[in-house]
């Protein structure tokens, strides 16, 4: 039996250290801490290493692991000695470890400076899996684990000739110091994340996840498991659609009862297929999927599309089976779309992939589409074809057990065939990651999203009864530059414009048409959308010829004060509308966006189509044309605005803060002393106060704090309510303190009263943090008062925040002009408010245990922003956080 480390269970490790991760080639492995039960796997792993790899790792031949070393390597305490293994199926393919350094191992003073906070790190990767990024991933995860157990630095000994390992450390983004002695490099570096190390990790993440989706959408061969000769079965539909799309590769039906399906030779199992299989479409009942999975794993299939239902949508048992399916696939290097998926489509003529249940495909275009619902997916594809919107790729992920919208965002970011991203979302697996990816992608490619569940309880949250806060949903999308629409019709309206027209440079819009009434309707809608009219609407008259119509269009576009054009047209009886459409196309340059209304015409009429970008979309009404243009203008304004910089304010004591909120077993409110201490850790000062339990203590507190003072009832209902006389201000004398004490104690029925130094007078504001059940932690801001509360005049931003986000948050409420010198008042110090926002955002990022936080009132004046009171609730972290090393989900 292996020797256990005294006082620590070698099987007990933080579950956050276990993860499925994506490799540079798009494959996956399962990462977890080692346990004593892995000893035999470790011996087998060591036996598969080449002599050269063993020499690089152990600085000598080391042909076999002695039993004593095997026990030591596989039995760790997950604190001072940590080892992570990467598993592909049942086999270990890489091992990384660190051992805390207890003293000066060098015989000089190098070790003393960091005694106890440094560890020696090392890792080794099986020869056949080198070059897949495993070394970098192990270093990333080991550093995250080391920070959790209080380590600050790594040291490593690497043979100078081991160039591959040296590159792993060199390229990690840390500031590495080197010392060279007798052919060995000694490396040292701090493991706190740096801007460079975070950028390196996220670049790896993007490349790896994009590659995994590329493998899914560009298979070289496909097996249809459950291919059926019965036209009513889904296995028949999938095979039929693949063949009719003329997939550019072999298709292998798998059917144990027939030698051929639809004239294509069939195989009893996937293992009987003589060639490699990149993608398997699974169309068998859920009860048979486990057996199918075994065959796919043994065959080395790279990706699965599971169209079978009977999983998470059916209840807890189905959800458990779904999770097992995804975990098993990832552990064996496969990505999974589904289950309960409509399928995947790639309209690239070099691929011609329709691995879906959708019989009708749109033309090839420049828009990528992701949705969750299979039923909606069919409608989406049919509508896209009818509206003339071409797609590059389409994924309907069903229950989204593995591949999610975030994976597709990673892929589309670098996909040269996609210019516009379209999303139909029901929920988010990792909202913080979505916000980060969308913000980055939106700077180059617009994202248009329909988010369902606007007024209903999200199914996944039904047990808690929690509703998604629509204000926070909207804030997340606006912050990330996502164009949110309310329906599929609006999504197609907006997508047509983005896919075919350039972005506007401003919000000045001209209107040209042949109907005064329709032109005025377009102008009214423009003004209602806060757009500017570039001159009066131009009416060419009902009798105008196509040439006269085209001339008016050209003149409007040539004007320097025109950023975009709305063309409204009612076809006359005498001349066909097609002639006017052709004239419009010939007159239109491709430098300013144009939307048109040829009444009752949807999409892009043939006469308005142009090769490549430039086709002019048409809408059945001028309102719809203008609304699509307004969304595009707002997006263009966001895209052109400064991105801002992620700012972490100085003066933060993270270790002390973590000790205050460490391991809350349940939700609890911090007392006043702890709340003040926690805020101090982030450089947020609360105006000094005391709690008095008697008249004498109240007077003593006022004398100590200095006059004038404020006095408040301790009752939560009264302490911020001047209208309920729970607050007394500007108390300047002892006798007034005594009187106020007795009044407040009697009012609240408690002997406790707050006595606080008066802050400079200013506009009363409120800031806070809330953990949204759908989107993670949000920072919110508003002005205090019953009217603001009644109208919900608050603004929200999702963490992390840039300095630009902080400035926009403070300026966002409708009452915000009160802070900037309304009616001649002295403006408040907005920089102080913005700094307070950034400090709250840093707290939210660092401490997911903070479930809610409220600062009220915050008095904003020219002298600064003064926090008078704080309410903080901590508890077990409920949200998914986009922090630490990259992992799936």
Tab-separated table of N, CA, C and O in Angstrom, residues 186-288:
chain	number	residue	atom	x	y	z
A	186	UNK	N	18.348	26.936	-14.767
A	186	UNK	CA	17.495	27.115	-13.591
A	186	UNK	C	16.590	28.317	-13.868
A	186	UNK	O	17.057	29.433	-14.102
A	187	UNK	N	15.275	28.070	-13.869
A	187	UNK	CA	14.298	29.104	-14.192
A	187	UNK	C	13.496	29.459	-12.944
A	187	UNK	O	13.135	28.565	-12.159
A	188	UNK	N	13.208	30.733	-12.767
A	188	UNK	CA	12.365	31.192	-11.665
A	188	UNK	C	11.407	32.245	-12.198
A	188	UNK	O	11.783	33.081	-13.015
A	189	UNK	N	10.156	32.225	-11.706
A	189	UNK	CA	9.197	33.249	-12.122
A	189	UNK	C	8.024	33.296	-11.154
A	189	UNK	O	7.623	32.287	-10.560
A	190	UNK	N	7.483	34.498	-10.987
A	190	UNK	CA	6.261	34.681	-10.204
A	190	UNK	C	5.083	34.153	-11.016
A	190	UNK	O	5.048	34.288	-12.244
A	191	UNK	N	4.106	33.530	-10.328
A	191	UNK	CA	2.993	32.887	-11.042
A	191	UNK	C	1.702	33.691	-10.978
A	191	UNK	O	0.668	33.228	-11.464
A	192	UNK	N	1.724	34.885	-10.383
A	192	UNK	CA	0.555	35.734	-10.485
A	192	UNK	C	0.318	36.072	-11.948
A	192	UNK	O	1.270	36.360	-12.684
A	193	UNK	N	-0.943	36.047	-12.403
A	193	UNK	CA	-1.202	36.344	-13.820
A	193	UNK	C	-0.705	37.738	-14.200
A	193	UNK	O	-0.863	38.697	-13.434
A	194	UNK	N	-0.098	37.835	-15.347
A	194	UNK	CA	0.298	39.122	-15.911
A	194	UNK	C	-0.563	39.372	-17.149
A	194	UNK	O	-1.229	38.463	-17.652
A	195	UNK	N	-0.551	40.600	-17.639
A	195	UNK	CA	-1.291	40.889	-18.864
A	195	UNK	C	-0.842	39.965	-19.982
A	195	UNK	O	-1.649	39.461	-20.767
A	196	UNK	N	0.465	39.723	-20.042
A	196	UNK	CA	1.001	38.880	-21.110
A	196	UNK	C	0.595	37.422	-20.932
A	196	UNK	O	0.203	36.756	-21.888
A	197	UNK	N	0.656	36.906	-19.676
A	197	UNK	CA	0.302	35.500	-19.459
A	197	UNK	C	-1.182	35.256	-19.726
A	197	UNK	O	-1.566	34.216	-20.267
A	198	UNK	N	-2.035	36.217	-19.356
A	198	UNK	CA	-3.468	36.086	-19.635
A	198	UNK	C	-3.706	36.127	-21.142
A	198	UNK	O	-4.498	35.334	-21.681
A	199	UNK	N	-3.021	37.033	-21.836
A	199	UNK	CA	-3.175	37.116	-23.290
A	199	UNK	C	-2.708	35.835	-23.968
A	199	UNK	O	-3.355	35.339	-24.909
A	200	UNK	N	-1.610	35.269	-23.498
A	200	UNK	CA	-1.101	34.011	-24.063
A	200	UNK	C	-2.113	32.888	-23.862
A	200	UNK	O	-2.421	32.122	-24.783
A	201	UNK	N	-2.647	32.786	-22.626
A	201	UNK	CA	-3.594	31.715	-22.326
A	201	UNK	C	-4.855	31.856	-23.170
A	201	UNK	O	-5.393	30.869	-23.680
A	202	UNK	N	-5.325	33.071	-23.355
A	202	UNK	CA	-6.561	33.257	-24.109
A	202	UNK	C	-6.340	33.083	-25.599
A	202	UNK	O	-7.247	32.648	-26.313
A	203	UNK	N	-5.160	33.381	-26.078
A	203	UNK	CA	-4.844	33.100	-27.483
A	203	UNK	C	-4.810	31.592	-27.713
A	203	UNK	O	-5.306	31.101	-28.739
A	204	UNK	N	-4.228	30.849	-26.760
A	204	UNK	CA	-4.242	29.378	-26.870
A	204	UNK	C	-5.673	28.870	-26.837
A	204	UNK	O	-6.051	27.971	-27.593
A	205	UNK	N	-6.463	29.405	-25.925
A	205	UNK	CA	-7.858	28.999	-25.797
A	205	UNK	C	-8.597	29.209	-27.114
A	205	UNK	O	-9.300	28.312	-27.600
A	206	UNK	N	-8.436	30.403	-27.699
A	206	UNK	CA	-9.150	30.701	-28.939
A	206	UNK	C	-8.735	29.754	-30.061
A	206	UNK	O	-9.575	29.194	-30.760
A	207	UNK	N	-7.442	29.548	-30.208
A	207	UNK	CA	-6.955	28.680	-31.280
A	207	UNK	C	-7.427	27.241	-31.094
A	207	UNK	O	-7.845	26.580	-32.048
A	208	UNK	N	-7.376	26.750	-29.849
A	208	UNK	CA	-7.746	25.356	-29.587
A	208	UNK	C	-9.235	25.130	-29.793
A	208	UNK	O	-9.656	24.160	-30.439
A	209	UNK	N	-10.061	26.016	-29.230
A	209	UNK	CA	-11.510	25.818	-29.344
A	209	UNK	C	-11.979	26.038	-30.779
A	209	UNK	O	-12.881	25.343	-31.259
A	210	UNK	N	-11.362	26.997	-31.472
A	210	UNK	CA	-11.699	27.191	-32.880
A	210	UNK	C	-11.328	25.960	-33.699
A	210	UNK	O	-12.074	25.542	-34.594
A	211	UNK	N	-10.180	25.363	-33.377
A	211	UNK	CA	-9.762	24.171	-34.110
A	211	UNK	C	-10.721	23.016	-33.875
A	211	UNK	O	-11.025	22.245	-34.797
A	212	UNK	N	-11.215	22.880	-32.642
A	212	UNK	CA	-12.123	21.763	-32.351
A	212	UNK	C	-13.422	21.910	-33.136
A	212	UNK	O	-13.994	20.919	-33.605
A	213	UNK	N	-13.910	23.150	-33.310
A	213	UNK	CA	-15.118	23.359	-34.107
A	213	UNK	C	-14.806	23.189	-35.595
A	213	UNK	O	-15.630	22.660	-36.361
A	214	UNK	N	-13.623	23.608	-36.015
A	214	UNK	CA	-13.219	23.393	-37.413
A	214	UNK	C	-13.243	21.900	-37.738
A	214	UNK	O	-13.722	21.492	-38.807
A	215	UNK	N	-12.724	21.071	-36.851
A	215	UNK	CA	-12.755	19.629	-37.080
A	215	UNK	C	-14.182	19.128	-37.251
A	215	UNK	O	-14.458	18.242	-38.069
A	216	UNK	N	-15.095	19.703	-36.472
A	216	UNK	CA	-16.500	19.306	-36.515
A	216	UNK	C	-17.153	19.688	-37.839
A	216	UNK	O	-17.947	18.919	-38.403
A	217	UNK	N	-16.823	20.872	-38.341
A	217	UNK	CA	-17.483	21.394	-39.534
A	217	UNK	C	-16.747	21.059	-40.829
A	217	UNK	O	-17.247	21.360	-41.913
A	218	UNK	N	-15.569	20.472	-40.721
A	218	UNK	CA	-14.796	20.095	-41.921
A	218	UNK	C	-14.367	18.622	-41.835
A	218	UNK	O	-13.178	18.305	-41.991
A	219	UNK	N	-15.294	17.697	-41.622
A	219	UNK	CA	-14.887	16.289	-41.543
A	219	UNK	C	-14.499	15.762	-42.926
A	219	UNK	O	-15.009	16.226	-43.954
A	220	UNK	N	-13.594	14.813	-42.909
A	220	UNK	CA	-13.224	14.179	-44.170
A	220	UNK	C	-14.059	12.939	-44.448
A	220	UNK	O	-14.115	12.457	-45.585
A	221	UNK	N	-14.695	12.397	-43.411
A	221	UNK	CA	-15.535	11.214	-43.573
A	221	UNK	C	-16.588	11.207	-42.468
A	221	UNK	O	-16.356	11.728	-41.371
A	222	UNK	N	-17.747	10.615	-42.764
A	222	UNK	CA	-18.876	10.648	-41.824
A	222	UNK	C	-19.517	9.264	-41.751
A	222	UNK	O	-19.743	8.619	-42.776
A	223	UNK	N	-19.811	8.862	-40.512
A	223	UNK	CA	-20.620	7.664	-40.296
A	223	UNK	C	-21.987	8.088	-39.772
A	223	UNK	O	-22.071	8.952	-38.899
A	224	UNK	N	-23.042	7.498	-40.297
A	224	UNK	CA	-24.396	7.734	-39.793
A	224	UNK	C	-24.813	6.483	-39.043
A	224	UNK	O	-25.139	5.450	-39.646
A	225	UNK	N	-24.757	6.556	-37.715
A	225	UNK	CA	-25.037	5.394	-36.884
A	225	UNK	C	-26.525	5.389	-36.566
A	225	UNK	O	-27.047	6.294	-35.907
A	226	UNK	N	-27.201	4.369	-37.079
A	226	UNK	CA	-28.657	4.320	-36.998
A	226	UNK	C	-29.290	4.702	-38.313
A	226	UNK	O	-30.488	5.017	-38.372
A	227	UNK	N	-28.498	4.688	-39.404
A	227	UNK	CA	-29.053	4.956	-40.730
A	227	UNK	C	-30.153	3.931	-41.014
A	227	UNK	O	-29.950	2.732	-40.840
A	228	UNK	N	-31.307	4.400	-41.446
A	228	UNK	CA	-32.464	3.526	-41.560
A	228	UNK	C	-33.013	3.507	-42.980
A	228	UNK	O	-32.934	4.508	-43.705
A	229	UNK	N	-33.580	2.377	-43.341
A	229	UNK	CA	-34.276	2.276	-44.628
A	229	UNK	C	-35.708	2.779	-44.532
A	229	UNK	O	-36.377	2.933	-45.556
A	230	UNK	N	-36.175	3.062	-43.316
A	230	UNK	CA	-37.541	3.541	-43.083
A	230	UNK	C	-37.566	5.061	-43.240
A	230	UNK	O	-36.947	5.779	-42.454
A	231	UNK	N	-38.285	5.581	-44.232
A	231	UNK	CA	-38.282	7.039	-44.458
A	231	UNK	C	-38.825	7.853	-43.294
A	231	UNK	O	-38.608	9.073	-43.250
A	232	UNK	N	-39.523	7.223	-42.358
A	232	UNK	CA	-40.072	7.971	-41.224
A	232	UNK	C	-39.078	8.113	-40.081
A	232	UNK	O	-39.361	8.823	-39.115
A	233	UNK	N	-37.945	7.465	-40.143
A	233	UNK	CA	-36.965	7.484	-39.057
A	233	UNK	C	-35.940	8.608	-39.275
A	233	UNK	O	-35.581	8.942	-40.411
A	234	UNK	N	-35.449	9.149	-38.166
A	234	UNK	CA	-34.496	10.251	-38.277
A	234	UNK	C	-33.175	9.793	-38.890
A	234	UNK	O	-32.485	10.567	-39.556
A	235	UNK	N	-32.828	8.513	-38.686
A	235	UNK	CA	-31.599	8.004	-39.281
A	235	UNK	C	-31.660	7.979	-40.793
A	235	UNK	O	-30.628	8.100	-41.474
A	236	UNK	N	-32.845	7.831	-41.331
A	236	UNK	CA	-33.022	7.899	-42.783
A	236	UNK	C	-32.894	9.344	-43.257
A	236	UNK	O	-32.238	9.624	-44.271
A	237	UNK	N	-33.501	10.273	-42.505
A	237	UNK	CA	-33.477	11.677	-42.906
A	237	UNK	C	-32.057	12.229	-42.917
A	237	UNK	O	-31.661	12.956	-43.841
A	238	UNK	N	-31.262	11.890	-41.906
A	238	UNK	CA	-29.892	12.398	-41.842
A	238	UNK	C	-29.082	11.898	-43.035
A	238	UNK	O	-28.369	12.675	-43.701
A	239	UNK	N	-29.173	10.604	-43.322
A	239	UNK	CA	-28.414	10.047	-44.451
A	239	UNK	C	-28.869	10.667	-45.765
A	239	UNK	O	-28.047	11.034	-46.618
A	240	UNK	N	-30.178	10.806	-45.927
A	240	UNK	CA	-30.722	11.405	-47.155
A	240	UNK	C	-30.180	12.825	-47.341
A	240	UNK	O	-29.759	13.194	-48.441
A	241	UNK	N	-30.184	13.615	-46.272
A	241	UNK	CA	-29.725	15.004	-46.385
A	241	UNK	C	-28.232	15.092	-46.687
A	241	UNK	O	-27.783	15.953	-47.448
A	242	UNK	N	-27.464	14.203	-46.092
A	242	UNK	CA	-26.029	14.172	-46.381
A	242	UNK	C	-25.768	13.859	-47.852
A	242	UNK	O	-24.937	14.508	-48.503
A	243	UNK	N	-26.474	12.867	-48.362
A	243	UNK	CA	-26.248	12.457	-49.741
A	243	UNK	C	-26.749	13.506	-50.719
A	243	UNK	O	-26.098	13.792	-51.734
A	244	UNK	N	-27.900	14.125	-50.428
A	244	UNK	CA	-28.448	15.111	-51.357
A	244	UNK	C	-27.625	16.399	-51.362
A	244	UNK	O	-27.604	17.120	-52.357
A	245	UNK	N	-26.955	16.692	-50.238
A	245	UNK	CA	-26.067	17.856	-50.214
A	245	UNK	C	-24.763	17.568	-50.942
A	245	UNK	O	-23.961	18.477	-51.154
A	246	UNK	N	-24.545	16.291	-51.301
A	246	UNK	CA	-23.342	15.877	-52.037
A	246	UNK	C	-22.084	16.142	-51.212
A	246	UNK	O	-21.129	16.782	-51.677
A	247	UNK	N	-22.080	15.620	-49.987
A	247	UNK	CA	-20.927	15.788	-49.098
A	247	UNK	C	-19.650	15.373	-49.799
A	247	UNK	O	-19.589	14.327	-50.450
A	248	UNK	N	-18.620	16.194	-49.622
A	248	UNK	CA	-17.354	15.980	-50.320
A	248	UNK	C	-16.473	15.010	-49.541
A	248	UNK	O	-15.405	15.363	-49.035
A	249	UNK	N	-16.914	13.770	-49.422
A	249	UNK	CA	-16.172	12.742	-48.706
A	249	UNK	C	-17.026	11.498	-48.583
A	249	UNK	O	-18.218	11.510	-48.911
A	250	UNK	N	-16.453	10.422	-48.082
A	250	UNK	CA	-17.236	9.189	-47.947
A	250	UNK	C	-18.247	9.271	-46.810
A	250	UNK	O	-17.980	9.873	-45.764
A	251	UNK	N	-19.410	8.666	-47.038
A	251	UNK	CA	-20.462	8.560	-46.030
A	251	UNK	C	-20.706	7.077	-45.782
A	251	UNK	O	-20.927	6.302	-46.721
A	252	UNK	N	-20.655	6.673	-44.506
A	252	UNK	CA	-20.787	5.263	-44.146
A	252	UNK	C	-22.043	5.048	-43.309
A	252	UNK	O	-22.072	5.399	-42.124
A	253	UNK	N	-23.105	4.473	-43.899
A	253	UNK	CA	-24.258	4.112	-43.073
A	253	UNK	C	-23.893	2.956	-42.141
A	253	UNK	O	-23.159	2.034	-42.525
A	254	UNK	N	-24.372	3.019	-40.890
A	254	UNK	CA	-24.180	1.926	-39.938
A	254	UNK	C	-25.557	1.360	-39.616
A	254	UNK	O	-26.402	2.037	-39.016
A	255	UNK	N	-25.784	0.116	-40.057
A	255	UNK	CA	-27.069	-0.552	-39.859
A	255	UNK	C	-26.793	-2.044	-39.807
A	255	UNK	O	-26.287	-2.622	-40.766
A	256	UNK	N	-27.110	-2.658	-38.677
A	256	UNK	CA	-26.774	-4.068	-38.471
A	256	UNK	C	-27.674	-5.016	-39.258
A	256	UNK	O	-27.356	-6.204	-39.397
A	257	UNK	N	-28.792	-4.510	-39.816
A	257	UNK	CA	-29.774	-5.393	-40.441
A	257	UNK	C	-29.773	-5.337	-41.965
A	257	UNK	O	-30.390	-6.180	-42.611
A	258	UNK	N	-29.144	-4.344	-42.549
A	258	UNK	CA	-29.181	-4.198	-43.996
A	258	UNK	C	-27.764	-3.998	-44.542
A	258	UNK	O	-26.943	-3.347	-43.916
A	259	UNK	N	-27.532	-4.547	-45.727
A	259	UNK	CA	-26.216	-4.419	-46.353
A	259	UNK	C	-26.031	-3.055	-47.000
A	259	UNK	O	-24.906	-2.625	-47.218
A	260	UNK	N	-27.136	-2.383	-47.302
A	260	UNK	CA	-27.051	-1.062	-47.921
A	260	UNK	C	-28.254	-0.236	-47.484
A	260	UNK	O	-29.325	-0.771	-47.199
A	261	UNK	N	-28.062	1.082	-47.405
A	261	UNK	CA	-29.142	2.018	-47.113
A	261	UNK	C	-29.070	3.124	-48.157
A	261	UNK	O	-28.006	3.736	-48.363
A	262	UNK	N	-30.186	3.348	-48.859
A	262	UNK	CA	-30.251	4.313	-49.964
A	262	UNK	C	-29.131	4.056	-50.985
A	262	UNK	O	-28.512	4.984	-51.511
A	263	UNK	N	-28.857	2.805	-51.232
A	263	UNK	CA	-27.893	2.424	-52.245
A	263	UNK	C	-26.448	2.552	-51.830
A	263	UNK	O	-25.545	2.354	-52.645
A	264	UNK	N	-26.202	2.860	-50.554
A	264	UNK	CA	-24.838	2.994	-50.052
A	264	UNK	C	-24.534	1.828	-49.132
A	264	UNK	O	-25.342	1.497	-48.246
A	265	UNK	N	-23.388	1.191	-49.330
A	265	UNK	CA	-23.038	0.034	-48.519
A	265	UNK	C	-23.068	0.381	-47.039
A	265	UNK	O	-22.520	1.405	-46.613
A	266	UNK	N	-23.706	-0.472	-46.241
A	266	UNK	CA	-23.817	-0.250	-44.795
A	266	UNK	C	-22.917	-1.223	-44.055
A	266	UNK	O	-22.533	-2.286	-44.572
A	267	UNK	N	-22.598	-0.875	-42.790
A	267	UNK	CA	-21.724	-1.685	-41.956
A	267	UNK	C	-22.451	-1.995	-40.641
A	267	UNK	O	-23.193	-1.152	-40.118
A	268	UNK	N	-22.235	-3.197	-40.102
A	268	UNK	CA	-22.950	-3.567	-38.870
A	268	UNK	C	-22.647	-2.640	-37.694
A	268	UNK	O	-23.530	-2.295	-36.919
A	269	UNK	N	-21.384	-2.234	-37.540
A	269	UNK	CA	-20.987	-1.319	-36.473
A	269	UNK	C	-19.971	-0.338	-37.021
A	269	UNK	O	-19.403	-0.555	-38.104
A	270	UNK	N	-19.698	0.694	-36.270
A	270	UNK	CA	-18.717	1.680	-36.711
A	270	UNK	C	-17.325	1.053	-36.765
A	270	UNK	O	-16.473	1.467	-37.578
A	271	UNK	N	-17.076	0.041	-35.949
A	271	UNK	CA	-15.778	-0.625	-35.958
A	271	UNK	C	-15.545	-1.426	-37.228
A	271	UNK	O	-14.396	-1.734	-37.576
A	272	UNK	N	-16.623	-1.771	-37.944
A	272	UNK	CA	-16.482	-2.534	-39.185
A	272	UNK	C	-16.137	-1.656	-40.380
A	272	UNK	O	-15.813	-2.166	-41.454
A	273	UNK	N	-16.221	-0.344	-40.216
A	273	UNK	CA	-15.868	0.559	-41.321
A	273	UNK	C	-14.363	0.468	-41.548
A	273	UNK	O	-13.574	0.616	-40.608
A	274	UNK	N	-13.932	0.229	-42.771
A	274	UNK	CA	-12.493	-0.039	-43.001
A	274	UNK	C	-11.607	1.191	-42.883
A	274	UNK	O	-10.407	1.070	-42.652
A	275	UNK	N	-12.172	2.389	-43.047
A	275	UNK	CA	-11.367	3.603	-43.057
A	275	UNK	C	-11.615	4.424	-41.793
A	275	UNK	O	-12.499	4.134	-40.985
A	276	UNK	N	-10.830	5.499	-41.650
A	276	UNK	CA	-11.016	6.395	-40.511
A	276	UNK	C	-12.355	7.114	-40.605
A	276	UNK	O	-12.871	7.363	-41.707
A	277	UNK	N	-12.898	7.478	-39.450
A	277	UNK	CA	-14.156	8.227	-39.379
A	277	UNK	C	-13.897	9.493	-38.557
A	277	UNK	O	-13.523	9.411	-37.389
A	278	UNK	N	-14.105	10.649	-39.161
A	278	UNK	CA	-13.912	11.917	-38.446
A	278	UNK	C	-15.135	12.302	-37.630
A	278	UNK	O	-15.024	12.768	-36.499
A	279	UNK	N	-16.315	12.154	-38.233
A	279	UNK	CA	-17.561	12.592	-37.596
A	279	UNK	C	-18.570	11.467	-37.625
A	279	UNK	O	-18.747	10.800	-38.649
A	280	UNK	N	-19.228	11.250	-36.490
A	280	UNK	CA	-20.314	10.269	-36.425
A	280	UNK	C	-21.598	10.985	-36.051
A	280	UNK	O	-21.637	11.724	-35.066
A	281	UNK	N	-22.645	10.780	-36.867
A	281	UNK	CA	-23.976	11.289	-36.535
A	281	UNK	C	-24.741	10.140	-35.904
A	281	UNK	O	-24.919	9.082	-36.516
A	282	UNK	N	-25.180	10.331	-34.663
A	282	UNK	CA	-25.805	9.262	-33.886
A	282	UNK	C	-27.313	9.460	-33.905
A	282	UNK	O	-27.825	10.479	-33.417
A	283	UNK	N	-28.017	8.481	-34.468
A	283	UNK	CA	-29.470	8.567	-34.604
A	283	UNK	C	-30.122	7.287	-34.114
A	283	UNK	O	-30.986	6.712	-34.778
A	284	UNK	N	-29.682	6.808	-32.953
A	284	UNK	CA	-30.274	5.614	-32.337
A	284	UNK	C	-30.951	6.032	-31.044
A	284	UNK	O	-30.684	7.104	-30.500
A	285	UNK	N	-31.851	5.208	-30.493
A	285	UNK	CA	-32.501	5.569	-29.226
A	285	UNK	C	-31.479	5.796	-28.123
A	285	UNK	O	-30.386	5.207	-28.118
A	286	UNK	N	-31.840	6.649	-27.169
A	286	UNK	CA	-30.910	7.036	-26.103
A	286	UNK	C	-30.371	5.815	-25.365
A	286	UNK	O	-29.206	5.800	-24.958
A	287	UNK	N	-31.206	4.794	-25.200
A	287	UNK	CA	-30.773	3.608	-24.456
A	287	UNK	C	-29.632	2.878	-25.145
A	287	UNK	O	-28.896	2.113	-24.506
A	288	UNK	N	-29.455	3.089	-26.456
A	288	UNK	CA	-28.401	2.383	-27.200
A	288	UNK	C	-27.145	3.220	-27.398
A	288	UNK	O	-26.163	2.726	-27.961
